[in-house]
XYZ file of C-alpha atoms in Angstrom:
658
model
C 124.906 98.388 94.945
C 121.972 99.672 96.949
C 121.117 102.324 94.367
C 120.301 99.492 91.940
C 117.791 97.895 94.317
C 114.726 99.962 93.264
C 115.170 99.091 89.587
C 115.900 95.440 90.379
C 112.789 95.267 92.578
C 110.695 96.252 89.567
C 112.559 94.244 86.940
C 112.440 90.986 88.892
C 108.642 91.133 88.779
C 108.542 91.758 85.027
C 111.150 89.036 84.510
C 108.991 86.623 86.510
C 106.006 87.428 84.283
C 108.151 86.754 81.192
C 109.430 83.415 82.524
C 105.987 82.172 83.549
C 104.628 82.768 80.074
C 107.525 80.755 78.592
C 108.120 77.902 81.044
C 105.247 78.205 83.531
C 102.930 75.469 82.222
C 103.718 73.213 85.168
C 101.871 74.196 88.347
C 104.872 73.796 90.642
C 107.230 75.720 88.356
C 104.701 78.505 87.825
C 103.952 78.947 91.516
C 107.655 78.841 92.367
C 108.511 81.564 89.840
C 105.686 83.799 91.078
C 106.645 83.311 94.723
C 110.357 83.907 94.114
C 109.599 87.075 92.113
C 107.387 88.733 94.742
C 109.629 87.565 97.599
C 112.761 88.851 95.857
C 111.151 92.229 95.229
C 110.005 92.375 98.855
C 113.537 91.670 100.114
C 115.091 94.301 97.840
C 112.635 96.981 98.944
C 112.950 96.008 102.611
C 116.710 96.550 102.294
C 115.992 100.223 101.554
C 114.257 100.830 104.904
C 117.552 101.514 106.680
C 119.071 104.104 104.337
C 115.807 105.789 103.293
C 113.556 105.610 106.360
C 116.111 105.632 109.156
C 118.988 107.646 107.669
C 116.888 109.995 105.508
C 118.703 109.298 102.246
C 117.068 109.748 98.839
C 118.269 107.162 96.327
C 118.514 108.370 92.722
C 119.255 106.212 89.708
C 119.522 107.303 86.071
C 118.581 104.666 83.502
C 121.507 103.974 81.182
C 123.609 106.519 83.033
C 121.813 109.425 81.335
C 122.460 112.005 84.055
C 121.401 115.670 83.646
C 123.345 117.733 81.131
C 123.708 121.495 81.679
C 121.228 121.319 84.585
C 118.590 119.656 82.400
C 117.214 116.126 82.812
C 117.409 114.198 79.547
C 116.965 110.618 80.804
C 114.497 108.597 82.849
C 115.401 108.464 86.508
C 114.232 106.520 89.544
C 114.154 108.543 92.741
C 113.242 106.821 95.978
C 112.304 109.004 98.915
C 110.432 107.939 102.046
C 107.032 108.747 100.503
C 107.569 106.574 97.435
C 109.186 103.778 99.441
C 106.269 103.729 101.895
C 103.789 103.052 99.092
C 106.157 100.588 97.395
C 106.586 98.585 100.618
C 102.845 98.629 101.176
C 102.295 97.460 97.614
C 104.782 94.600 97.547
C 103.506 93.348 100.924
C 99.958 93.251 99.563
C 101.103 91.477 96.392
C 103.071 88.903 98.401
C 100.024 88.077 100.542
C 97.719 87.967 97.526
C 100.152 85.692 95.678
C 100.201 83.170 98.535
C 96.400 83.352 98.809
C 96.075 82.757 95.051
C 97.869 79.411 95.332
C 94.808 78.087 97.159
C 92.006 80.266 95.814
C 92.853 79.913 92.101
C 93.856 76.245 92.249
C 92.220 74.134 89.582
C 91.167 77.009 87.338
C 92.096 77.316 83.689
C 94.786 79.539 82.143
C 96.643 80.059 85.424
C 99.900 80.812 83.622
C 98.229 83.863 82.090
C 96.793 84.781 85.501
C 100.202 84.836 87.202
C 101.820 86.596 84.234
C 99.281 89.402 84.505
C 99.569 89.367 88.301
C 103.336 89.959 88.202
C 102.964 92.617 85.508
C 100.434 94.388 87.717
C 102.801 94.157 90.684
C 105.822 95.388 88.714
C 103.956 98.330 87.207
C 102.539 99.367 90.596
C 105.950 99.350 92.276
C 107.493 101.128 89.291
C 104.848 103.843 89.511
C 105.744 104.561 93.134
C 109.511 104.619 92.585
C 109.928 106.439 89.286
C 111.057 110.046 89.145
C 109.665 110.714 85.663
C 106.111 111.864 84.963
C 105.778 110.079 81.619
C 107.162 106.884 83.131
C 104.420 107.168 85.765
C 101.893 107.260 82.929
C 103.405 104.178 81.259
C 103.284 102.237 84.528
C 99.706 103.385 85.103
C 98.720 102.031 81.681
C 100.312 98.649 82.410
C 98.412 98.567 85.703
C 95.145 99.347 83.913
C 95.401 96.678 81.231
C 96.689 94.036 83.651
C 93.874 94.773 86.102
C 91.255 94.725 83.323
C 92.460 91.346 82.064
C 92.565 89.884 85.588
C 89.030 91.124 86.231
C 87.765 89.522 83.024
C 89.524 86.251 83.915
C 86.887 85.337 86.502
C 84.895 82.931 84.335
C 82.710 81.996 87.317
C 81.009 85.403 87.031
C 78.871 85.958 83.950
C 79.267 89.720 84.342
C 83.082 89.639 84.551
C 83.546 90.819 80.958
C 81.063 93.645 81.470
C 82.766 94.750 84.690
C 86.187 94.643 83.030
C 84.910 96.683 80.073
C 83.481 99.381 82.368
C 86.737 99.441 84.303
C 88.693 99.864 81.067
C 86.531 102.751 79.853
C 86.712 104.564 83.179
C 90.488 104.164 83.454
C 90.870 105.294 79.849
C 89.228 108.592 80.770
C 91.695 109.051 83.622
C 94.604 108.086 81.380
C 93.503 110.502 78.671
C 93.323 113.357 81.168
C 96.715 112.479 82.628
C 98.388 112.178 79.231
C 96.957 115.510 78.063
C 98.191 117.143 81.260
C 101.640 115.610 80.751
C 101.759 116.937 77.189
C 100.888 120.450 78.387
C 103.581 120.277 81.081
C 106.174 119.232 78.506
C 105.037 122.089 76.279
C 105.554 124.477 79.187
C 108.775 123.134 80.764
C 110.392 120.857 78.142
C 111.065 118.227 80.787
C 109.075 115.546 82.631
C 111.484 114.838 85.472
C 109.583 115.245 88.742
C 112.486 116.863 90.602
C 113.118 119.401 87.861
C 109.405 120.135 87.484
C 109.077 120.737 91.223
C 111.795 123.389 90.865
C 110.362 125.059 87.769
C 106.564 124.925 88.179
C 105.683 126.359 91.621
C 105.175 130.066 91.824
C 103.194 132.036 89.292
C 101.577 129.367 87.128
C 100.743 130.102 83.519
C 97.367 129.238 81.991
C 98.959 126.152 80.442
C 100.324 124.955 83.788
C 96.966 125.500 85.515
C 95.233 123.463 82.824
C 97.856 120.728 83.136
C 97.398 120.585 86.911
C 93.608 120.399 86.563
C 93.857 117.493 84.115
C 96.453 115.611 86.172
C 94.398 116.090 89.331
C 91.289 114.838 87.513
C 93.182 111.832 86.179
C 94.376 110.818 89.630
C 90.883 111.358 91.068
C 89.581 108.891 88.478
C 92.291 106.364 89.368
C 91.464 106.639 93.094
C 87.726 106.003 92.438
C 86.500 109.217 94.015
C 82.866 110.230 93.595
C 81.572 110.377 90.816
C 84.290 108.232 89.187
C 83.586 105.229 91.400
C 80.801 103.196 89.783
C 82.896 101.285 87.236
C 85.491 100.424 89.879
C 82.801 98.998 92.150
C 81.515 96.784 89.340
C 85.048 95.534 88.628
C 85.859 94.836 92.282
C 82.629 92.875 92.616
C 83.235 90.473 89.721
C 87.033 90.052 89.915
C 88.540 87.008 91.678
C 88.823 87.792 95.389
C 92.629 87.616 95.262
C 92.470 90.341 92.599
C 89.720 92.338 94.361
C 92.061 92.619 97.338
C 94.732 94.160 95.096
C 92.347 96.409 93.170
C 90.897 97.839 96.364
C 93.904 97.802 98.642
C 96.658 98.742 96.204
C 95.623 99.802 92.697
C 93.450 102.619 94.051
C 96.511 103.860 95.975
C 98.097 104.775 92.631
C 95.650 107.659 92.367
C 96.246 108.626 96.005
C 100.034 108.617 95.591
C 99.880 110.578 92.338
C 97.603 113.157 93.905
C 99.858 113.642 96.952
C 103.018 113.746 94.820
C 101.598 116.396 92.467
C 99.866 118.571 95.070
C 102.617 118.517 97.701
C 105.826 118.274 95.668
C 105.548 118.862 91.910
C 103.130 121.823 91.806
C 103.247 122.570 95.544
C 99.718 124.012 95.526
C 98.446 122.158 98.578
C 99.008 125.221 100.765
C 96.293 127.008 98.748
C 93.144 127.301 100.858
C 90.852 126.735 97.869
C 92.550 123.478 96.887
C 92.314 122.262 100.469
C 88.577 122.914 100.460
C 88.164 121.130 97.117
C 90.016 117.999 98.209
C 88.339 117.778 101.608
C 84.930 118.321 99.980
C 85.525 115.574 97.422
C 86.816 113.287 100.172
C 83.859 113.959 102.484
C 81.346 113.408 99.690
C 83.101 110.199 98.695
C 83.151 108.764 102.207
C 79.473 109.555 102.850
C 77.989 108.322 99.563
C 80.223 105.259 99.651
C 79.055 104.119 103.090
C 75.361 104.800 102.440
C 75.561 102.784 99.230
C 77.287 99.977 101.140
C 74.384 99.809 103.600
C 71.976 99.059 100.755
C 73.927 96.185 99.178
C 72.940 92.512 99.124
C 76.157 91.193 97.568
C 79.084 90.543 99.914
C 81.841 91.801 97.613
C 79.843 94.713 96.233
C 79.287 95.923 99.785
C 83.044 95.730 100.434
C 83.734 97.571 97.168
C 81.587 100.518 98.223
C 83.386 100.569 101.557
C 86.658 100.853 99.623
C 85.275 103.983 97.992
C 84.216 105.329 101.379
C 87.583 104.703 103.041
C 89.420 106.340 100.124
C 87.383 109.433 100.975
C 89.011 109.530 104.417
C 92.470 109.357 102.852
C 91.864 112.145 100.324
C 90.095 114.435 102.807
C 92.905 114.080 105.361
C 95.599 114.707 102.746
C 93.752 117.853 101.677
C 94.101 119.417 105.137
C 97.786 120.247 104.492
C 98.816 119.685 108.089
C 101.354 117.282 109.544
C 98.698 115.445 111.527
C 96.324 115.392 108.562
C 98.895 113.889 106.193
C 100.044 111.470 108.906
C 96.453 110.317 109.347
C 96.028 110.078 105.585
C 99.112 107.914 105.046
C 98.383 105.813 108.127
C 94.835 105.222 106.920
C 96.142 104.338 103.450
C 98.247 101.613 105.068
C 95.400 100.494 107.294
C 92.968 100.430 104.386
C 95.233 98.049 102.490
C 95.430 95.804 105.553
C 91.839 95.674 106.757
C 90.154 95.938 103.367
C 92.509 93.359 101.887
C 91.689 91.115 104.849
C 87.941 91.561 104.351
C 88.147 90.722 100.647
C 90.199 87.617 101.433
C 87.585 86.561 103.990
C 84.865 87.107 101.405
C 86.856 84.966 98.998
C 87.092 82.216 101.620
C 83.309 82.298 102.076
C 82.734 82.171 98.309
C 85.293 79.364 97.975
C 83.423 77.357 100.621
C 79.783 78.132 99.764
C 79.870 79.199 96.119
C 77.825 82.366 96.719
C 78.310 85.985 97.769
C 74.592 86.714 98.251
C 74.091 87.951 101.814
C 70.504 86.671 101.870
C 71.692 83.147 101.052
C 74.261 82.919 103.833
C 74.178 82.675 107.602
C 75.558 80.761 110.568
C 78.986 80.118 109.050
C 80.869 80.962 112.252
C 80.790 77.323 113.401
C 81.780 75.944 110.024
C 84.485 78.569 109.356
C 85.713 79.797 112.777
C 89.121 81.098 111.621
C 87.564 83.050 108.761
C 84.960 84.436 111.154
C 87.626 85.599 113.639
C 89.674 87.220 110.872
C 86.597 88.942 109.500
C 85.717 90.251 112.967
C 89.164 91.834 113.276
C 88.862 93.373 109.810
C 85.355 94.656 110.572
C 86.449 96.170 113.890
C 89.435 97.786 112.175
C 87.516 99.407 109.320
C 84.845 100.583 111.762
C 87.445 102.436 113.822
C 87.136 100.507 117.072
C 90.065 100.447 119.526
C 92.603 98.938 119.812
C 92.754 98.229 116.075
C 94.674 100.257 113.506
C 91.603 101.867 111.959
C 90.851 103.641 115.227
C 94.271 105.309 115.380
C 94.236 106.681 111.831
C 90.609 107.797 112.074
C 91.282 109.475 115.401
C 94.168 111.346 113.780
C 91.860 112.469 110.973
C 89.138 113.615 113.389
C 91.645 115.595 115.423
C 93.365 117.042 112.350
C 90.083 118.234 110.815
C 88.848 119.749 114.078
C 92.217 121.414 114.735
C 92.058 122.863 111.229
C 88.648 124.317 112.065
C 89.995 125.942 115.233
C 93.102 127.342 113.530
C 91.335 128.739 110.471
C 88.058 129.695 112.142
C 86.300 128.002 109.223
C 83.180 126.103 110.309
C 83.406 124.059 107.118
C 86.085 121.862 108.708
C 83.745 121.123 111.619
C 81.360 119.686 109.032
C 84.209 117.572 107.664
C 84.912 116.284 111.191
C 81.267 115.427 111.862
C 80.951 113.719 108.477
C 83.971 111.528 109.231
C 82.490 110.559 112.615
C 79.044 109.776 111.206
C 80.509 107.703 108.376
C 82.493 105.682 110.915
C 79.302 104.866 112.837
C 77.518 103.886 109.632
C 80.477 101.703 108.691
C 80.123 99.833 111.966
C 76.395 99.436 111.363
C 77.064 98.050 107.903
C 79.430 95.404 109.219
C 76.997 94.442 111.960
C 74.676 93.642 109.056
C 77.361 91.570 107.293
C 78.337 89.653 110.412
C 74.687 88.893 111.111
C 73.995 87.812 107.534
C 77.098 85.705 106.915
C 78.517 84.339 110.140
C 75.779 84.473 112.770
C 72.116 83.496 112.808
C 70.921 80.097 111.641
C 73.062 77.964 109.345
C 71.400 77.314 106.007
C 70.893 73.642 105.288
C 72.496 74.029 101.861
C 75.726 75.140 103.567
C 75.655 72.606 106.393
C 78.712 70.857 104.946
C 80.710 74.036 104.328
C 84.364 73.722 105.293
C 87.062 76.124 106.405
C 89.246 77.566 103.660
C 92.519 75.749 102.839
C 95.465 76.577 105.073
C 97.343 78.289 102.234
C 94.462 80.786 102.075
C 94.251 81.188 105.841
C 97.924 82.128 106.229
C 97.626 85.574 104.530
C 94.373 86.217 106.395
C 95.953 85.506 109.771
C 99.010 87.631 108.921
C 96.838 90.596 107.976
C 94.740 90.135 111.126
C 97.886 90.247 113.267
C 99.057 93.377 111.430
C 95.702 95.079 112.047
C 96.184 94.589 115.780
C 99.951 95.223 115.823
C 99.805 98.548 113.960
C 96.987 99.676 116.240
C 98.625 98.784 119.529
C 102.185 99.787 118.601
C 101.201 102.734 116.448
C 103.844 105.068 117.886
C 106.827 102.999 116.798
C 105.227 102.106 113.469
C 104.398 105.733 112.726
C 107.867 106.924 113.709
C 109.595 104.345 111.515
C 107.485 104.536 108.349
C 104.986 107.395 108.299
C 106.995 110.222 109.878
C 109.771 110.125 107.233
C 107.134 110.018 104.449
C 105.385 113.096 105.840
C 108.721 114.904 106.083
C 109.464 113.993 102.449
C 106.125 115.367 101.275
C 106.728 118.741 102.932
C 110.494 118.975 102.399
C 110.745 118.901 98.618
C 114.085 120.758 98.370
C 116.055 117.627 99.286
C 114.091 115.688 96.659
C 115.129 118.205 93.998
C 118.775 118.414 94.991
C 119.189 114.656 95.240
C 118.167 114.175 91.615
C 119.394 117.352 89.945
C 122.449 118.155 92.026
C 123.131 120.067 95.216
C 122.021 123.701 95.079
C 119.536 123.189 92.217
C 116.540 124.105 94.364
C 118.308 127.225 95.595
C 119.029 128.184 91.980
C 115.278 128.377 91.340
C 114.466 129.910 94.720
C 112.495 126.876 95.894
C 111.364 126.881 99.487
C 109.978 123.823 101.193
C 106.513 123.869 102.711
C 106.471 124.630 106.418
C 104.868 121.727 108.266
C 103.186 122.446 111.569
C 104.207 120.695 114.747
C 102.845 117.159 114.937
C 100.678 116.767 118.022
C 98.486 113.735 118.542
C 96.457 113.310 121.720
C 97.597 110.037 123.212
C 95.456 107.150 124.362
C 96.400 103.858 125.936
C 95.873 101.021 123.453
C 97.045 98.320 125.844
C 94.019 98.707 128.126
C 91.704 98.430 125.132
C 93.586 95.359 123.898
C 93.127 93.563 127.239
C 89.436 94.538 127.305
C 88.943 93.305 123.759
C 90.614 89.957 124.507
C 88.350 89.420 127.519
C 85.153 90.298 125.627
C 86.163 88.358 122.540
C 87.099 85.282 124.597
C 83.725 85.367 126.344
C 81.879 85.690 123.029
C 83.934 82.888 121.485
C 83.181 80.652 124.476
C 79.451 81.116 123.988
C 79.591 80.900 120.202
C 81.857 77.925 119.627
C 81.283 75.799 122.721
C 77.487 75.783 122.663
C 76.243 73.305 120.063
C 72.559 74.162 120.339
C 70.763 75.948 117.521
C 70.841 79.724 117.711
C 67.392 80.100 116.189
C 64.387 78.087 115.194
C 62.519 77.417 112.016
C 58.832 78.272 112.074
C 56.710 75.253 111.296
C 53.220 75.086 109.913
C 50.498 74.146 112.325
C 52.301 75.680 115.296
C 51.324 78.869 117.132
C 53.832 81.664 117.710
C 53.410 85.099 119.324
C 53.260 87.830 116.693
C 53.892 91.495 117.450
C 53.582 94.203 114.803
C 53.509 97.325 116.919
C 50.069 98.375 115.639
C 47.973 97.319 118.638
C 46.411 94.621 116.472
C 47.983 91.175 116.746
C 46.823 90.296 113.227
C 47.615 93.505 111.328
C 51.055 94.902 110.552
C 52.096 98.538 110.115
C 51.685 98.231 106.329
C 48.018 97.374 106.743
C 48.381 93.716 105.776
C 46.287 91.138 107.646
C 47.967 87.986 108.987
C 46.816 84.887 110.794
C 48.530 84.543 114.147
C 51.282 81.981 113.973
C 51.619 82.061 110.178
C 55.194 80.825 109.595
C 55.625 83.211 106.653
C 55.567 86.161 109.042
C 58.639 87.923 110.296
C 59.290 87.191 113.948
C 59.679 90.800 115.129
C 58.128 94.206 114.771
C 60.450 96.058 112.409
C 61.552 93.433 109.892
C 59.695 94.736 106.806
C 57.024 92.087 106.523
C 58.730 90.128 103.753
C 58.467 86.368 103.568
C 61.581 84.509 104.688
C 62.629 80.980 105.543
C 64.026 81.758 108.965
C 62.993 83.942 111.861
C 66.263 85.898 111.991
C 66.660 89.095 109.979
C 68.225 88.674 106.556
C 70.968 90.840 105.110
C 68.417 92.999 103.330
C 66.244 93.491 106.418
C 68.516 94.587 109.238
C 68.408 98.269 108.227
C 65.146 98.152 106.337
C 63.734 101.023 108.412
C 66.725 103.218 107.606
C 66.440 102.497 103.900
C 62.711 103.133 104.010
C 63.139 106.518 105.692
C 65.839 107.440 103.174
C 63.938 106.046 100.188
C 64.079 109.331 98.245
C 67.839 109.526 98.683
C 68.265 105.915 97.635
C 65.927 106.352 94.695
C 68.153 109.191 93.474
C 71.306 107.099 93.852
C 69.644 104.129 92.217
C 68.831 106.276 89.211
C 72.399 107.579 89.006
C 73.864 104.067 89.312
C 72.180 102.977 86.102
C 74.816 100.443 85.112
C 75.296 102.222 81.798
C 78.896 103.043 80.977
C 77.633 105.961 78.888
C 76.131 107.559 81.987
C 79.298 106.986 83.996
C 81.400 108.611 81.280
C 79.035 111.562 81.268
C 79.416 112.006 85.046
C 83.207 111.840 84.692
C 83.337 114.451 81.928
C 81.070 116.848 83.847
C 83.137 116.491 87.033
C 86.423 117.015 85.155
C 84.977 120.138 83.555
C 83.896 121.419 86.988
C 87.372 120.774 88.463
C 88.993 122.603 85.544
C 86.734 125.627 85.919
C 87.419 125.641 89.669
C 91.173 125.722 89.032
C 90.987 128.659 86.646
C 88.744 130.633 89.022
C 90.495 130.035 92.343
C 94.001 128.611 91.908
C 95.474 131.280 89.625
C-alpha cells in the first residue's frame, strides 16, 4: 500500500478543494474539510520517512499501471526519492501551519470557500510538483500553482493594489512557464520521452544544440520561479499585497518550486552541475540576488515589502550554495531552504499578526508594540535572530555551512572568485541583522503610538503556528546533527547518486545500459561548534531583556512638548545649526533628538523606521537611485529585464556548456 501514499497525498488535497466548493458554505464544514485534507496529506507523507529517508528506498508508481514498454516510458509516473520527499514534507508542513493560521487571520472575510479551495489546489499542486517523475507533469503542477497563487493574491480586498500585484505576478510567471514549456518541447523533440529517470539516462554526455537550448530555457524558467535577480520585482509586489497567510506560502514554499526544479535538472536530469562554468553562473546569480535583495530591504518602509525583499536575498544563499557542487554546499543549500521556510514563514505570520491588530504595515506608523503583543514580539525576535544567522538558531548553522563550503571551494580550486562569494555571504548576513534591528525598533520597541494603545495580541489560533515555528527554529539549530542526518543527508545522496533513481523507475540495469555514472560527492566535513552553550547564553540574555522590557511599566521615551527646553546636538559645533545648514531654535520640538537622524520632522524623539539607517542610504544614494529607477513598477520594464537575462543565460550556455 505504501507505494500509493504519494499519489493519495496529492489527491486528498485536490479532493478537499472539490468538496469545499460544493459543500463548504458553512464555516465549520469548510474549515473541517481544509484541516482534514492538509492533515491527511501530512500523515501520508510522514509515513514515507521510514522507507525513503531511513531505508533508502525510492518509491515508484505508474499512473494507470502504464509501466515502461520495451525500455521506454509511455505513462506518467510518480517517483519519490529523498530529495523530492524532503521538499514535499517541507511543503505540507508549511501548508498545515498556514491553514491553521488562516482560521484566525481570514475569519470574517468574504468568499472564504473560494479562498480555501484555491489554498488546497495550491497545496496539492506544490506537493505534486515535488513528487512527480514526469517533466510535463511538473509543468502542469507549476501552472496550477501559478494560477492558484495569483487568485489568492488578488483575493486580498483590503489592499487596493492587490489586483495590480496579482497581475504582475501572473505576467512574470507566464514568462517562466513559456520558457519551461518551450524547453520541454525541445527535450521531447530530442528524446521522445519526458520521464525524468529516462531523460537522466539519455541526456548527459555530449549534448546536442537542441538539448543545450532546452537546458538554457528550463534553467531560465526555474530562475524566474525562484525570484532570482532580475526576475524578482513582480514577486515582491505580490508578496507585499497578498494576505499574510498566503505571503508565508508564496515566500516559504512557492519559491522553492524553482529551487527544486533547478537542483533536479542540474544535478540529476542533465547532470551538468559538475561543469565549472555552470557553477560560476549559479553562484554569481545567487550572490547578486542575496546582495541586491538585502540592500533593497534596508530601504523599505513597508513591513511586508521589507520581508519580501529578504525572501529574495535568502533565496540567493540557497542557489549560490547549490551551485558549488559539493556535499557541504548542497547540504547547506537544502538546510537553508528548510530554515528559510521556517523563519521567513514565521516572520510573515508575525507581520500578519501586527496588521491584524493595528491595521497597518507602515513601519513609520508603528512602535512600542512589545507590551501590547508580547508573544508576537518574542516569536519575531526568534525569527529575526534566525534569518540573521545568530547562534544557536537554525539560520546560523546553514549559513555557517555555506560560508565554509564556499571558502573550501576557493581553497580546492585556487579560484579567488569563491572568496568573493564567501565575503558577500558574510556581508549580507550582517546587513540582514541590521535590517531587522530597524524593524524591531520601528515595530516593537520605542514609544507606543497613541492610535495603537488599545492593540491586542493576535488570537490564539494564530499564535499556535507562530509558536510552533519558533520552536522549530531553535530545535533545528540546536539539534542540527540529528536533523541533518535524518532528512538532509539522504537528500544530498539522492542528488549525487542518480543511478538508483534511474533504475528504480526504468528497471534494474537501465543506467548501466546507457553507461550512466553517478556524480562523485566529496567527503562531508563540517567544523563543529557547541550549540548548547549558545542556547544557555541566549536564554540568560533574553530573560534579562524580557525582565526589563515587560516588568517595567514606565515610558521608554518622551514626547517633546512646546514651550520646554531640550538639549540639541547636531555635530556641527553650532547648537542651532544642523549638518544640512538648516537653522533651528534650541528646544524646538520638531527637531530630531540626536545628531544623525536626518533632520526630518517627527512626532516622537526615537528614530523612525525610515531614519535608523538614513546615513547609510545617504552615502549610497547613487546606488539606490539606480535601483529606484530599475524598480519602476512597470510590468513592461520587468518583462524586458527578464527577456534580456534569459537571452544572456542562453548565450552563456552555448558559449561555455557545450
